[in-house]
Amino acid sequence: LFLGLIEAAWSLTLFFYVLNQGGWTYGMELGGSDPLYRSATGIALATILLMQIGNLVGRRFAGRSGLDTGLLRNHLLLAGIVIQIVFSWSLLYLPPVQTILGTGPVDWQIYCAAWLGVPLIFFSDLLRKRLRRG
């Protein structure tokens, strides 16, 4: 519940930010094929994918940070991170992936804001571990 709520809150914040920047107001209906809705959906999904990187690294150990020398030696872990990054970008900016997933592009600044979710989730988990240790 803890990390999932943080992840949901950040992805929905960006979802509604994109909608509001596009002129949407509460109560306005958008169809599933509307470009604004597709962009908002895309950034929400991309944010979740990126935050999973912080979750993966943060949850490697129950009581300490996942940032250690073993992180860079684990090739499967690094491959998974690269796949998450490439997929988060492609679902926003690669037309064939957009078509399949029903997503759309956002300004690069908004995509950069999605990256803030990585340290947000990582450091939230680290703080929780330290508080639990007492």
CSV table of C-alpha atoms in Angstrom, one decimal:
chain,number,residue,atom,x,y,z
A,1,LEU,CA,0.0,0.0,0.0
A,2,PHE,CA,2.8,2.5,0.8
A,3,LEU,CA,4.8,2.5,-2.5
A,4,GLY,CA,1.8,1.8,-4.6
A,5,LEU,CA,0.0,4.8,-3.3
A,6,ILE,CA,3.0,7.0,-4.0
A,7,GLU,CA,3.3,5.6,-7.5
A,8,ALA,CA,-0.4,6.1,-8.2
A,9,ALA,CA,-0.4,9.6,-6.8
A,10,TRP,CA,2.6,10.8,-9.0
A,11,SER,CA,1.3,9.1,-12.2
A,12,LEU,CA,-2.2,10.5,-11.7
A,13,THR,CA,-0.7,14.0,-11.0
A,14,LEU,CA,1.0,13.9,-14.3
A,15,PHE,CA,-2.1,12.5,-16.0
A,16,PHE,CA,-4.3,15.3,-14.8
A,17,TYR,CA,-1.5,17.9,-15.5
A,18,VAL,CA,-1.5,16.9,-19.1
A,19,LEU,CA,-5.3,17.0,-19.3
A,20,ASN,CA,-5.4,20.5,-17.7
A,21,GLN,CA,-2.6,21.8,-19.9
A,22,GLY,CA,-4.6,20.6,-22.9
A,23,GLY,CA,-7.7,22.6,-21.9
A,24,TRP,CA,-9.6,19.8,-20.2
A,25,THR,CA,-11.8,20.7,-17.2
A,26,TYR,CA,-13.6,18.5,-14.7
A,27,GLY,CA,-16.7,17.0,-16.2
A,28,MET,CA,-15.6,17.4,-19.8
A,29,GLU,CA,-15.9,14.1,-21.7
A,30,LEU,CA,-13.0,12.8,-23.7
A,31,GLY,CA,-13.2,9.8,-26.0
A,32,GLY,CA,-10.6,7.1,-25.9
A,33,SER,CA,-9.3,8.2,-29.3
A,34,ASP,CA,-8.9,11.8,-28.3
A,35,PRO,CA,-5.3,12.9,-28.6
A,36,LEU,CA,-5.3,14.7,-25.3
A,37,TYR,CA,-6.6,11.6,-23.5
A,38,ARG,CA,-4.1,9.4,-25.3
A,39,SER,CA,-1.2,11.7,-24.2
A,40,ALA,CA,-2.5,11.8,-20.6
A,41,THR,CA,-2.8,8.0,-20.6
A,42,GLY,CA,0.7,7.7,-22.1
A,43,ILE,CA,2.4,9.8,-19.4
A,44,ALA,CA,0.6,7.9,-16.6
A,45,LEU,CA,1.9,4.6,-18.0
A,46,ALA,CA,5.4,6.0,-18.7
A,47,THR,CA,5.5,7.3,-15.1
A,48,ILE,CA,4.6,3.9,-13.7
A,49,LEU,CA,7.2,2.2,-15.8
A,50,LEU,CA,9.9,4.7,-14.7
A,51,MET,CA,9.0,4.5,-11.1
A,52,GLN,CA,9.4,0.8,-11.2
A,53,ILE,CA,13.1,1.4,-11.6
A,54,GLY,CA,13.2,3.2,-8.3
A,55,ASN,CA,11.1,0.5,-6.8
A,56,LEU,CA,13.4,-2.3,-8.2
A,57,VAL,CA,16.5,-0.7,-6.9
A,58,GLY,CA,15.0,0.3,-3.5
A,59,ARG,CA,13.5,-3.0,-2.8
A,60,ARG,CA,16.6,-5.1,-3.5
A,61,PHE,CA,17.2,-5.4,0.3
A,62,ALA,CA,14.8,-5.4,3.2
A,63,GLY,CA,16.8,-3.2,5.5
A,64,ARG,CA,19.2,-1.1,3.3
A,65,SER,CA,19.5,0.8,0.1
A,66,GLY,CA,19.8,-1.1,-3.2
A,67,LEU,CA,22.5,1.3,-4.4
A,68,ASP,CA,25.6,-0.9,-3.9
A,69,THR,CA,28.4,-2.2,-6.1
A,70,GLY,CA,26.4,-5.3,-6.9
A,71,LEU,CA,23.9,-3.2,-8.8
A,72,LEU,CA,26.2,-2.5,-11.7
A,73,ARG,CA,27.4,-6.1,-11.9
A,74,ASN,CA,23.9,-7.6,-12.2
A,75,HIS,CA,23.5,-7.6,-16.0
A,76,LEU,CA,19.9,-8.8,-15.9
A,77,LEU,CA,18.9,-6.0,-13.5
A,78,LEU,CA,20.6,-3.5,-15.8
A,79,ALA,CA,18.9,-5.0,-18.9
A,80,GLY,CA,15.6,-4.7,-17.1
A,81,ILE,CA,16.2,-1.1,-16.3
A,82,VAL,CA,17.2,-0.3,-19.9
A,83,ILE,CA,14.1,-2.1,-21.2
A,84,GLN,CA,11.9,0.0,-18.8
A,85,ILE,CA,13.5,3.2,-20.0
A,86,VAL,CA,13.2,2.3,-23.7
A,87,PHE,CA,9.6,1.2,-23.3
A,88,SER,CA,8.6,4.3,-21.4
A,89,TRP,CA,10.0,6.5,-24.1
A,90,SER,CA,8.6,4.4,-27.0
A,91,LEU,CA,5.0,4.3,-25.7
A,92,LEU,CA,5.1,8.1,-25.9
A,93,TYR,CA,7.0,8.8,-29.0
A,94,LEU,CA,7.1,5.7,-31.3
A,95,PRO,CA,3.9,5.7,-33.5
A,96,PRO,CA,3.6,1.9,-33.8
A,97,VAL,CA,3.7,1.5,-30.0
A,98,GLN,CA,1.3,4.4,-29.6
A,99,THR,CA,-1.2,2.8,-31.9
A,100,ILE,CA,-1.1,-0.6,-30.1
A,101,LEU,CA,-1.3,0.9,-26.6
A,102,GLY,CA,-3.5,3.9,-27.4
A,103,THR,CA,-1.0,6.4,-26.1
A,104,GLY,CA,0.2,9.8,-27.4
A,105,PRO,CA,3.1,12.1,-27.0
A,106,VAL,CA,3.8,14.7,-24.4
A,107,ASP,CA,6.3,17.6,-24.2
A,108,TRP,CA,9.7,16.5,-23.3
A,109,GLN,CA,9.5,18.5,-20.1
A,110,ILE,CA,6.6,16.5,-18.9
A,111,TYR,CA,8.5,13.3,-19.7
A,112,CYS,CA,11.4,14.6,-17.6
A,113,ALA,CA,8.9,15.2,-14.8
A,114,ALA,CA,8.0,11.6,-14.9
A,115,TRP,CA,11.6,10.8,-14.2
A,116,LEU,CA,11.3,12.6,-10.8
A,117,GLY,CA,9.2,9.6,-9.8
A,118,VAL,CA,12.3,7.4,-9.7
A,119,PRO,CA,14.0,9.2,-6.8
A,120,LEU,CA,10.7,9.9,-5.2
A,121,ILE,CA,9.8,6.2,-4.9
A,122,PHE,CA,13.4,5.2,-4.0
A,123,PHE,CA,13.9,7.7,-1.3
A,124,SER,CA,10.4,7.2,0.2
A,125,ASP,CA,11.2,3.5,0.6
A,126,LEU,CA,14.6,4.3,2.0
A,127,LEU,CA,13.1,6.7,4.5
A,128,ARG,CA,10.5,4.1,5.5
A,129,LYS,CA,13.3,1.5,6.1
A,130,ARG,CA,15.3,3.9,8.3
A,131,LEU,CA,12.3,4.9,10.3
A,132,ARG,CA,11.3,1.2,10.8
A,133,ARG,CA,14.8,0.4,12.0
A,134,GLY,CA,14.5,3.2,14.5
